[in-house]
């Protein structure tokens, strides 16, 4: 059952940034969307794992929204680092560490009172660097990187084009979704799925899908002005 | 197939409650984690913490006890425990000199135990990791360290714990662990997939009438699928593969410890028969057996199948594996 946690009025239009409270609300809503996809993600994971990715990520998303609700936040970075820490604590499995370090990439970035295209790009890029410390996976290996890397590229382009935050998030979500879809047909090269080889090729990667669901949530919940 | 437990998360929680009520060994829960400690292994300067996903019962929580692990931590079904849970156990065992983490070599476990080990080291604790890699079907011998861990966990945990009981230094305990790890090889076979607790559906496809040699504890791909074969045909083939693997690393099997492990729904009747075929093979090849066990030690929910584990013994390992120990999972009088 979806619960509306935060009642911030967000305005899209020519907004270039949102403040800490708006970011808290936005991330929490995207996490709720992620938790709501539990059964779909489990179904994907049945094709190449043990069918628990949705349950695991929903547990992490719930822990993260709980942590966000109670936290005193001094920067938008903390919205992401708290999310990552809560996921790492609560999820277990490879995905707990991987999503955990990815979201905690914001810790290494300069503290910011607002979220704009540039800060989000810095967070995701730093998250990607943290992921590379933990896995040797490359794009095309059927992992969450297949959504993360195109999302970062899209954000970079939106930033260079001085796009509004709304446009940037939309383009980022679309790129992540394309990336996640592209994993269908790829051979898994990492994790337990690797050993399934051809048996797991047809399925879309659940980790990449989760990344795209979260980024889609960010785009969707920045309401039209 | 329908389990008497219907929800994986509550099943794991209730199983822990059951283990805490087990009258053989007095375990303490660590906070609200899926984790236990056995605090009475008094002589140890070095403590042994083990862990991994649930669904492999009696591993992992069930192997804490006298002569075995000081702490054990479990994740959800087939998922590694979180770094927080692992760290809580590292702290709870109160080691004077250091903690050795022993776990099967899976990416989820490597990641989570790795983060916990880094946190512990950052807080001034001495921690080492032994990643058990006994499954010869999971990678070529040239990539030994990429192999996954299956029932060999138990011999490695046993030897390392006995080394700690002798009061060995941190370095020596780790050395014994790595040596046992290197000298322990396993091979499994499955004839039916495990059933998921929540859906009641098979977790992977294995057509009726087929078997897969080398299938992993979570249904990972093995070395080959073939038509069903009875144990008397299958076991000698599996033993040839195990012996050949030892020979490839120039490790002659002078003496062996042997474990026949059921994966969940293979009967004790079958396991004993398999055990007999294994012994016959080793006798024919003049390999003395110092110790042989058959039972369910590292399962995969209700998978039908078994694994054969062989540890090549030397003068150091043999008494370590022979030392008495007690736990829900594994006991030596």
Coordinates of C-alpha atoms in Angstrom, one line a residue:
Chain A
X1 CA 0.0 0.0 0.0
X2 CA 1.6 3.3 -1.0
X3 CA 1.8 5.9 1.7
X4 CA 2.3 9.5 1.0
X5 CA 5.0 10.5 3.4
X6 CA 5.9 14.0 2.7
X7 CA 3.7 16.9 1.5
X8 CA 6.0 19.2 -0.3
X9 CA 4.8 21.2 -3.3
X10 CA 7.2 20.7 -6.1
X11 CA 7.0 22.9 -9.1
X12 CA 8.4 21.9 -12.5
X13 CA 8.8 24.4 -15.3
X14 CA 12.0 26.3 -15.6
X15 CA 13.2 25.2 -12.2
X16 CA 16.9 24.5 -12.2
X17 CA 17.1 23.1 -8.7
X18 CA 15.2 21.9 -5.6
X19 CA 16.0 22.4 -1.9
X20 CA 16.9 19.8 0.7
X21 CA 13.3 19.2 1.9
X22 CA 12.1 18.8 -1.7
X23 CA 14.9 16.4 -2.4
X24 CA 14.0 14.4 0.7
X25 CA 10.4 14.1 -0.6
X26 CA 11.4 13.4 -4.1
X27 CA 13.8 10.6 -3.2
X28 CA 11.3 9.1 -0.8
X29 CA 8.7 8.9 -3.5
X30 CA 11.0 7.3 -5.9
X31 CA 11.9 4.7 -3.3
X32 CA 8.2 4.1 -2.7
X33 CA 7.9 3.4 -6.5
X34 CA 10.8 1.0 -6.3
X35 CA 9.2 -0.8 -3.3
X36 CA 5.9 -1.0 -5.2
X37 CA 7.7 -2.9 -8.0
X38 CA 8.6 -5.8 -5.6
X39 CA 6.6 -8.5 -7.4
X40 CA 7.7 -7.5 -10.9
X41 CA 11.4 -7.5 -9.8
X42 CA 11.0 -10.8 -8.1
X43 CA 9.6 -12.2 -11.3
X44 CA 12.6 -11.0 -13.3
X45 CA 15.0 -12.4 -10.8
X46 CA 13.4 -15.8 -11.0
X47 CA 14.8 -15.9 -14.5
X48 CA 18.4 -15.5 -13.4
X49 CA 18.6 -15.7 -9.7
X50 CA 16.6 -17.0 -6.8
X51 CA 13.7 -14.6 -7.3
X52 CA 14.2 -12.4 -4.3
X53 CA 15.6 -9.1 -5.8
X54 CA 12.2 -7.4 -5.5
X55 CA 11.8 -8.4 -1.8
X56 CA 15.3 -7.4 -1.1
X57 CA 15.2 -4.0 -2.8
X58 CA 11.7 -3.3 -1.2
X59 CA 13.2 -4.0 2.2
X60 CA 16.0 -1.6 1.4
X61 CA 13.7 1.1 0.0
X62 CA 11.5 0.8 3.1
X63 CA 14.4 1.1 5.5
X64 CA 15.6 4.1 3.5
X65 CA 12.3 6.0 3.6
X66 CA 12.1 5.3 7.3
X67 CA 15.6 6.7 7.8
X68 CA 14.8 9.8 5.6
X69 CA 11.6 10.6 7.5
X70 CA 13.4 10.9 10.8
X71 CA 16.7 12.5 9.7
X72 CA 18.0 16.0 10.2
X73 CA 19.5 16.8 6.9
X74 CA 22.2 19.4 6.4
X75 CA 22.7 18.9 2.6
X76 CA 21.1 17.1 -0.3
X77 CA 24.1 14.8 -0.3
X78 CA 22.8 13.4 3.0
X79 CA 19.5 12.4 1.4
X80 CA 21.5 10.0 -0.8
X81 CA 24.1 8.9 1.7
X82 CA 21.4 8.0 4.3
X83 CA 19.5 6.1 1.6
X84 CA 22.6 4.2 0.7
X85 CA 23.5 3.4 4.3
X86 CA 20.0 2.2 5.1
X87 CA 20.0 0.0 2.0
X88 CA 23.4 -1.5 2.9
X89 CA 22.3 -2.2 6.5
X90 CA 19.0 -3.8 5.7
X91 CA 19.3 -5.6 2.4
X92 CA 22.1 -8.2 2.5
X93 CA 23.1 -10.0 -0.6
X94 CA 25.4 -8.5 -3.3
X95 CA 22.7 -5.9 -4.1
X96 CA 22.8 -4.5 -0.6
X97 CA 26.5 -3.5 -0.9
X98 CA 26.2 -2.4 -4.5
X99 CA 23.2 -0.2 -4.1
X100 CA 24.6 0.9 -0.8
X101 CA 27.9 2.2 -2.1
X102 CA 26.2 3.6 -5.3
X103 CA 23.9 5.9 -3.3
X104 CA 26.7 6.7 -0.8
X105 CA 28.7 8.1 -3.7
X106 CA 27.3 11.5 -2.7
X107 CA 29.4 11.4 0.4
X108 CA 32.5 12.1 -1.6
X109 CA 31.0 15.2 -3.3
X110 CA 31.0 18.8 -2.1
X111 CA 28.0 19.3 0.3
X112 CA 25.2 21.1 -1.5
X113 CA 22.0 22.8 -0.2
X114 CA 20.3 22.3 -3.5
X115 CA 19.9 19.4 -6.0
X116 CA 20.4 20.4 -9.6
X117 CA 21.6 18.6 -12.7
X118 CA 25.2 19.2 -11.9
X119 CA 25.0 17.9 -8.3
X120 CA 23.0 14.8 -9.3
X121 CA 25.5 14.1 -12.0
X122 CA 28.4 14.4 -9.5
X123 CA 26.6 12.0 -7.1
X124 CA 25.9 9.4 -9.7
X125 CA 29.4 9.6 -11.1
X126 CA 30.9 9.3 -7.6
X127 CA 28.5 6.3 -7.0
X128 CA 29.8 4.7 -10.2
X129 CA 33.4 5.1 -9.1
X130 CA 32.5 3.4 -5.8
X131 CA 30.8 0.6 -7.6
X132 CA 34.0 0.1 -9.7
X133 CA 35.9 -0.5 -6.4
X134 CA 33.5 -3.4 -5.6
X135 CA 33.0 -5.0 -9.0
X136 CA 35.0 -5.5 -12.2
X137 CA 31.8 -5.4 -14.2
X138 CA 31.6 -3.2 -17.3
X139 CA 28.6 -2.0 -19.2
X140 CA 27.3 -4.9 -21.3
X141 CA 27.9 -7.5 -18.5
X142 CA 24.2 -7.5 -17.5
X143 CA 24.5 -5.6 -14.2
X144 CA 23.1 -2.4 -12.7
X145 CA 25.9 -0.6 -14.6
X146 CA 23.9 -1.0 -17.8
X147 CA 21.4 1.5 -16.4
X148 CA 23.8 3.6 -14.3
X149 CA 26.3 4.4 -17.1
X150 CA 23.8 5.7 -19.7
X151 CA 22.0 7.6 -17.0
X152 CA 25.2 9.5 -16.2
X153 CA 25.8 10.2 -19.9
X154 CA 22.3 11.6 -20.2
X155 CA 22.7 13.8 -17.2
X156 CA 26.0 15.1 -18.5
X157 CA 24.4 16.0 -21.8
X158 CA 21.5 17.7 -20.1
X159 CA 23.9 19.6 -18.0
X160 CA 25.9 20.8 -21.0
X161 CA 22.6 21.9 -22.7
X162 CA 21.6 23.8 -19.6
X163 CA 18.4 21.8 -19.5
X164 CA 15.9 22.4 -16.6
X165 CA 16.0 19.8 -13.8
X166 CA 12.7 18.3 -15.1
X167 CA 14.0 17.8 -18.6
X168 CA 17.3 16.4 -17.3
X169 CA 15.5 13.9 -15.0
X170 CA 13.2 12.8 -17.8
X171 CA 16.2 12.2 -20.2
X172 CA 18.1 10.4 -17.4
X173 CA 15.2 8.1 -16.6
X174 CA 14.6 7.4 -20.3
X175 CA 18.3 6.5 -20.8
X176 CA 18.3 4.3 -17.7
X177 CA 15.2 2.5 -19.0
X178 CA 16.8 1.9 -22.4
X179 CA 19.9 0.6 -20.7
X180 CA 17.9 -1.7 -18.5
X181 CA 15.9 -3.0 -21.5
X182 CA 19.2 -3.6 -23.4
X183 CA 20.2 -6.2 -20.8
X184 CA 17.6 -8.6 -22.1
X185 CA 19.6 -10.9 -24.4
X186 CA 22.9 -10.3 -22.7
X187 CA 24.9 -13.1 -21.1
X188 CA 25.3 -12.4 -17.3
X189 CA 29.0 -12.2 -16.5
X190 CA 28.9 -11.4 -12.8
X191 CA 27.4 -12.8 -9.6
X192 CA 25.6 -16.1 -9.3
X193 CA 23.7 -15.5 -12.5
X194 CA 27.1 -15.8 -14.4
X195 CA 27.1 -19.5 -13.9
X196 CA 23.7 -19.9 -15.5
X197 CA 25.1 -18.6 -18.8
X198 CA 22.6 -19.0 -21.7
X199 CA 19.8 -20.0 -19.4
X200 CA 19.7 -16.4 -18.0
X201 CA 20.3 -14.5 -21.3
X202 CA 16.7 -13.6 -22.2
X203 CA 15.8 -11.9 -18.9
X204 CA 16.2 -8.2 -18.3
X205 CA 18.6 -7.6 -15.4
X206 CA 16.7 -6.9 -12.2
X207 CA 19.5 -4.7 -10.7
X208 CA 19.5 -2.5 -13.8
X209 CA 15.8 -2.4 -13.8
X210 CA 15.7 -1.2 -10.1
X211 CA 18.1 1.6 -11.0
X212 CA 15.8 2.7 -13.9
X213 CA 12.7 2.4 -11.7
X214 CA 14.3 4.7 -9.1
X215 CA 15.4 7.3 -11.7
X216 CA 12.0 7.2 -13.4
X217 CA 10.5 7.9 -10.0
X218 CA 12.7 11.0 -9.6
X219 CA 11.4 12.2 -13.0
X220 CA 7.8 11.4 -12.4
X221 CA 7.5 13.0 -9.0
X222 CA 8.9 16.4 -9.9
X223 CA 5.4 17.7 -10.7
X224 CA 4.5 19.8 -13.7
X225 CA 4.4 23.5 -12.7
Chain B
X1 CA 5.4 -28.7 -3.3
X2 CA 4.2 -26.7 -0.3
X3 CA 6.4 -26.0 2.7
X4 CA 5.1 -25.8 6.3
X5 CA 6.6 -22.3 6.3
X6 CA 5.2 -20.0 3.7
X7 CA 7.1 -16.8 4.1
X8 CA 10.9 -16.8 3.7
X9 CA 11.7 -14.0 6.1
X10 CA 9.6 -15.4 9.0
X11 CA 10.8 -18.9 8.2
X12 CA 14.4 -17.7 8.8
X13 CA 13.5 -15.9 12.0
X14 CA 11.6 -18.9 13.4
X15 CA 14.4 -21.3 12.5
X16 CA 16.8 -19.1 14.6
X17 CA 14.3 -19.4 17.5
X18 CA 14.4 -23.1 17.1
X19 CA 18.2 -23.2 17.1
X20 CA 18.3 -21.1 20.2
X21 CA 16.1 -23.7 21.9
X22 CA 18.4 -26.6 20.7
X23 CA 19.5 -28.2 24.0
X24 CA 22.9 -29.5 22.7
X25 CA 24.8 -26.2 22.7
X26 CA 23.9 -23.0 24.5
X27 CA 24.0 -20.2 21.9
X28 CA 23.2 -16.5 22.4
X29 CA 21.6 -14.3 19.8
X30 CA 23.4 -11.2 18.8
X31 CA 21.0 -8.2 19.1
X32 CA 18.2 -8.5 16.6
X33 CA 20.5 -9.9 13.9
X34 CA 20.2 -13.4 12.4
X35 CA 23.3 -14.2 14.3
X36 CA 24.5 -16.2 17.3
X37 CA 27.6 -16.6 19.4
X38 CA 29.0 -19.5 21.4
X39 CA 31.1 -17.7 24.1
X40 CA 32.6 -20.7 25.8
X41 CA 35.6 -21.6 23.5
X42 CA 37.8 -20.3 26.3
X43 CA 41.4 -20.9 25.1
X44 CA 41.2 -19.1 21.9
X45 CA 43.1 -15.9 21.2
X46 CA 41.7 -16.0 17.7
X47 CA 38.0 -16.3 17.2
X48 CA 36.2 -17.8 14.2
X49 CA 33.2 -16.1 12.7
X50 CA 31.3 -17.8 9.8
X51 CA 28.3 -17.0 7.8
X52 CA 26.3 -17.0 4.6
X53 CA 22.8 -17.1 3.3
X54 CA 19.9 -19.1 4.9
X55 CA 18.4 -22.1 3.2
X56 CA 21.5 -24.2 3.8
X57 CA 20.6 -25.4 7.2
X58 CA 22.1 -26.7 9.4
X59 CA 24.8 -24.3 8.1
X60 CA 25.5 -21.5 9.0
X61 CA 24.0 -20.6 12.3
X62 CA 24.1 -24.3 13.4
X63 CA 27.9 -24.6 13.3
X64 CA 28.6 -22.4 16.3
X65 CA 29.6 -24.5 19.3
X66 CA 32.5 -26.1 21.2
X67 CA 35.4 -26.9 18.9
X68 CA 33.7 -25.0 16.0
X69 CA 32.7 -21.4 15.2
X70 CA 32.5 -18.7 17.9
X71 CA 30.0 -16.7 16.0
X72 CA 27.7 -17.3 13.0
X73 CA 25.6 -15.0 11.0
X74 CA 23.0 -15.7 8.4
X75 CA 21.3 -13.6 5.6
X76 CA 17.9 -14.2 4.1
X77 CA 17.3 -17.3 2.0
X78 CA 20.2 -17.6 -0.4
X79 CA 21.4 -14.0 0.3
X80 CA 24.5 -12.9 2.1
X81 CA 24.1 -11.2 5.5
X82 CA 24.6 -7.4 5.7
X83 CA 27.9 -5.8 6.8
X84 CA 26.2 -4.5 10.0
X85 CA 25.1 -8.0 11.0
X86 CA 28.6 -9.4 10.3
X87 CA 30.3 -6.5 12.2
X88 CA 28.0 -7.0 15.2
X89 CA 29.2 -10.7 15.4
X90 CA 32.9 -9.7 15.0
X91 CA 32.4 -7.4 18.0
X92 CA 30.4 -9.9 20.0
X93 CA 33.0 -12.7 19.9
X94 CA 35.5 -10.4 21.8
X95 CA 38.7 -11.7 20.3
X96 CA 42.0 -11.0 22.1
X97 CA 44.2 -11.3 19.0
X98 CA 42.0 -11.3 15.9
X99 CA 39.0 -12.7 14.1
X100 CA 39.0 -15.0 11.1
X101 CA 35.9 -14.8 8.8
X102 CA 35.1 -18.0 7.0
X103 CA 32.5 -18.0 4.3
X104 CA 31.8 -19.5 0.9
X105 CA 33.2 -17.7 -2.1
X106 CA 30.1 -16.0 -3.6
X107 CA 30.0 -12.4 -4.8
X108 CA 27.4 -11.4 -2.3
X109 CA 29.3 -12.9 0.6
X110 CA 32.6 -11.5 -0.6
X111 CA 31.1 -8.0 -0.8
X112 CA 29.3 -8.0 2.5
X113 CA 32.1 -9.7 4.6
X114 CA 34.6 -7.5 2.8
X115 CA 32.8 -4.3 3.9
X116 CA 32.5 -5.6 7.5
X117 CA 36.2 -6.6 7.5
X118 CA 37.2 -3.2 6.3
X119 CA 35.1 -1.5 9.0
X120 CA 36.6 -3.7 11.7
X121 CA 40.1 -3.0 10.5
X122 CA 39.4 0.7 10.4
X123 CA 38.4 0.3 14.1
X124 CA 41.7 -1.3 14.9
X125 CA 40.7 -5.0 14.9
X126 CA 42.7 -7.7 13.3
X127 CA 40.6 -9.5 10.8
X128 CA 41.3 -12.0 8.0
X129 CA 39.0 -13.7 5.5
X130 CA 39.1 -17.3 4.3
X131 CA 36.9 -17.7 1.3
X132 CA 36.1 -21.4 0.9
X133 CA 36.4 -22.5 -2.7
X134 CA 36.0 -26.3 -2.7
X135 CA 33.5 -26.8 -5.6
X136 CA 35.6 -28.2 -8.5
X137 CA 32.7 -27.8 -11.0
X138 CA 32.6 -24.1 -10.6
X139 CA 35.9 -23.1 -12.3
X140 CA 39.0 -24.6 -13.8
X141 CA 41.8 -25.4 -11.5
X142 CA 43.8 -22.5 -12.9
X143 CA 41.1 -20.2 -11.5
X144 CA 40.9 -22.0 -8.1
X145 CA 40.1 -18.8 -6.2
X146 CA 37.1 -18.2 -8.4
X147 CA 35.5 -21.4 -7.3
X148 CA 32.5 -21.3 -5.1
X149 CA 32.2 -22.9 -1.7
X150 CA 29.9 -25.8 -0.9
X151 CA 30.0 -28.4 1.9
X152 CA 33.8 -28.0 2.2
X153 CA 32.9 -25.1 4.4
X154 CA 32.5 -27.6 7.3
X155 CA 36.0 -29.1 7.1
X156 CA 37.6 -25.7 6.8
X157 CA 35.6 -24.3 9.7
X158 CA 36.4 -27.5 11.7
X159 CA 40.2 -27.3 11.1
X160 CA 40.5 -23.6 11.7
X161 CA 38.5 -23.8 14.9
X162 CA 40.6 -26.7 16.2
X163 CA 43.7 -24.6 15.4
X164 CA 42.3 -21.7 17.4
X165 CA 41.6 -24.1 20.3
X166 CA 45.3 -25.0 20.3
X167 CA 46.0 -21.4 21.1
X168 CA 47.7 -20.8 17.7
X169 CA 48.6 -17.3 16.7
X170 CA 46.4 -15.3 14.3
X171 CA 48.9 -16.0 11.4
X172 CA 48.9 -19.7 12.0
X173 CA 45.2 -20.0 12.3
X174 CA 44.8 -18.2 9.0
X175 CA 47.5 -20.4 7.5
X176 CA 45.7 -23.6 8.6
X177 CA 42.5 -22.2 7.2
X178 CA 44.0 -21.5 3.8
X179 CA 45.7 -24.8 3.7
X180 CA 42.5 -26.7 4.5
X181 CA 40.7 -24.6 1.9
X182 CA 43.3 -25.6 -0.7
X183 CA 43.2 -29.3 0.2
X184 CA 39.4 -29.6 0.3
X185 CA 37.6 -30.4 -2.9
X186 CA 33.9 -31.1 -3.5
X187 CA 31.6 -32.1 -6.3
X188 CA 27.8 -32.2 -6.2
X189 CA 25.0 -33.5 -8.4
X190 CA 21.3 -32.7 -8.4
X191 CA 18.3 -34.5 -9.7
X192 CA 15.7 -32.0 -8.8
X193 CA 15.7 -28.2 -8.3
X194 CA 15.0 -26.6 -4.9
X195 CA 11.5 -25.2 -4.4
X196 CA 11.1 -21.5 -3.5
X197 CA 9.5 -21.0 -0.1
X198 CA 7.1 -18.3 -1.2
X199 CA 5.9 -19.5 -4.6
X200 CA 6.2 -23.2 -4.1
X201 CA 7.7 -23.3 -7.6
X202 CA 11.1 -24.9 -8.7
X203 CA 13.9 -22.3 -8.5
X204 CA 15.3 -23.4 -11.8
X205 CA 14.6 -25.9 -14.6
X206 CA 16.0 -29.4 -14.4
X207 CA 13.8 -31.7 -16.5
X208 CA 12.5 -34.9 -15.0
X209 CA 14.8 -37.8 -15.7
X210 CA 17.9 -35.6 -16.0
X211 CA 20.7 -34.9 -13.5
X212 CA 23.3 -32.2 -13.5
X213 CA 26.8 -33.0 -12.2
X214 CA 28.4 -30.0 -10.5
X215 CA 25.2 -28.1 -9.9
X216 CA 25.8 -25.5 -7.2
X217 CA 24.0 -25.0 -3.9
X218 CA 21.7 -22.4 -5.5
X219 CA 21.2 -24.2 -8.8
X220 CA 24.3 -22.7 -10.5
X221 CA 25.3 -24.4 -13.7
X222 CA 27.6 -27.4 -13.3
X223 CA 29.9 -29.3 -15.7
X224 CA 27.3 -31.4 -17.5
X225 CA 23.8 -32.5 -17.7
X226 CA 23.0 -36.1 -18.5
X227 CA 20.4 -38.7 -18.2
X228 CA 19.7 -40.2 -14.8
X229 CA 22.3 -42.6 -13.6
X230 CA 22.2 -44.7 -10.4
X231 CA 24.7 -44.0 -7.6
X232 CA 26.9 -47.0 -8.4
X233 CA 27.6 -45.6 -11.9
X234 CA 27.6 -41.9 -10.9
X235 CA 29.8 -42.0 -7.8
X236 CA 32.9 -43.6 -9.4
X237 CA 32.7 -40.9 -12.2
X238 CA 32.5 -38.1 -9.6
X239 CA 35.4 -39.7 -7.6
X240 CA 37.5 -39.8 -10.8
X241 CA 36.9 -36.1 -11.3
X242 CA 37.8 -35.3 -7.7
X243 CA 41.0 -37.4 -7.7
X244 CA 42.0 -35.9 -11.1
X245 CA 41.5 -32.4 -9.6
X246 CA 43.9 -33.2 -6.7
X247 CA 46.4 -34.6 -9.1
X248 CA 46.3 -31.4 -11.2
X249 CA 47.6 -29.5 -8.2
X250 CA 50.3 -32.1 -7.4
X251 CA 48.5 -32.9 -4.2
X252 CA 48.6 -36.7 -3.7
X253 CA 45.7 -38.1 -1.7
X254 CA 47.7 -39.9 0.9
X255 CA 44.9 -39.9 3.5
X256 CA 41.4 -38.5 3.3
X257 CA 38.6 -37.1 5.3
X258 CA 35.3 -37.6 3.5
X259 CA 31.9 -36.0 3.8
X260 CA 28.8 -37.1 1.9
X261 CA 26.3 -34.3 2.1
X262 CA 22.6 -34.4 1.3
X263 CA 21.2 -31.3 -0.4
X264 CA 17.8 -31.4 1.3
X265 CA 15.6 -34.2 0.2
X266 CA 17.9 -37.0 -0.6
X267 CA 17.2 -39.8 1.8
X268 CA 19.5 -41.1 4.5
X269 CA 19.2 -44.5 2.8
X270 CA 20.7 -43.0 -0.4
X271 CA 23.4 -41.0 1.4
X272 CA 24.6 -44.2 3.2
X273 CA 24.6 -46.1 -0.1
X274 CA 26.6 -43.3 -1.7
X275 CA 28.9 -43.3 1.2
X276 CA 29.5 -47.0 0.6
X277 CA 30.3 -46.4 -3.1
X278 CA 32.7 -43.6 -2.2
X279 CA 34.5 -45.9 0.3
X280 CA 34.7 -48.7 -2.2
X281 CA 36.4 -46.4 -4.7
X282 CA 38.9 -45.1 -2.2
X283 CA 39.7 -48.6 -1.0
X284 CA 40.3 -49.7 -4.6
X285 CA 42.7 -46.7 -5.0
X286 CA 44.4 -47.5 -1.7
X287 CA 43.5 -44.1 -0.1
X288 CA 43.2 -44.6 3.6
X289 CA 40.1 -42.8 5.1
X290 CA 40.8 -41.1 8.4
X291 CA 37.2 -39.9 8.8
X292 CA 34.0 -40.3 6.9
X293 CA 30.6 -38.6 7.6
X294 CA 27.3 -38.9 5.8
X295 CA 24.3 -36.6 6.5
X296 CA 22.8 -33.2 5.8
X297 CA 25.3 -30.5 6.6
X298 CA 25.0 -27.9 3.9
X299 CA 21.6 -28.1 2.1
X300 CA 19.8 -26.2 -0.6
X301 CA 16.3 -26.0 0.8
X302 CA 14.7 -29.2 -0.6
X303 CA 17.0 -29.8 -3.6
X304 CA 17.4 -33.5 -4.4
X305 CA 21.1 -34.3 -4.7
X306 CA 24.3 -34.8 -2.9
X307 CA 27.9 -33.7 -2.8
X308 CA 31.1 -35.5 -2.0
X309 CA 33.8 -33.6 -0.2
X310 CA 37.3 -34.8 0.2
X311 CA 40.0 -33.2 2.3
X312 CA 43.6 -34.4 1.6
X313 CA 45.1 -34.8 5.1
X314 CA 48.7 -34.4 6.3
X315 CA 50.1 -34.7 9.8
X316 CA 48.9 -31.2 10.7
X317 CA 45.4 -31.4 9.4
X318 CA 44.5 -34.9 10.5
X319 CA 44.4 -34.2 14.3
X320 CA 42.7 -30.9 13.7
X321 CA 39.9 -32.6 11.9
X322 CA 39.8 -35.4 14.5
X323 CA 39.5 -33.1 17.5
X324 CA 36.2 -33.3 19.3
X325 CA 33.5 -30.7 18.5
X326 CA 29.8 -30.3 19.0
X327 CA 27.1 -28.3 17.2
X328 CA 23.7 -28.7 15.7
X329 CA 25.3 -29.0 12.3
X330 CA 28.3 -31.2 12.9
X331 CA 29.6 -33.2 15.9
X332 CA 32.6 -35.4 16.6
X333 CA 32.7 -37.2 19.9

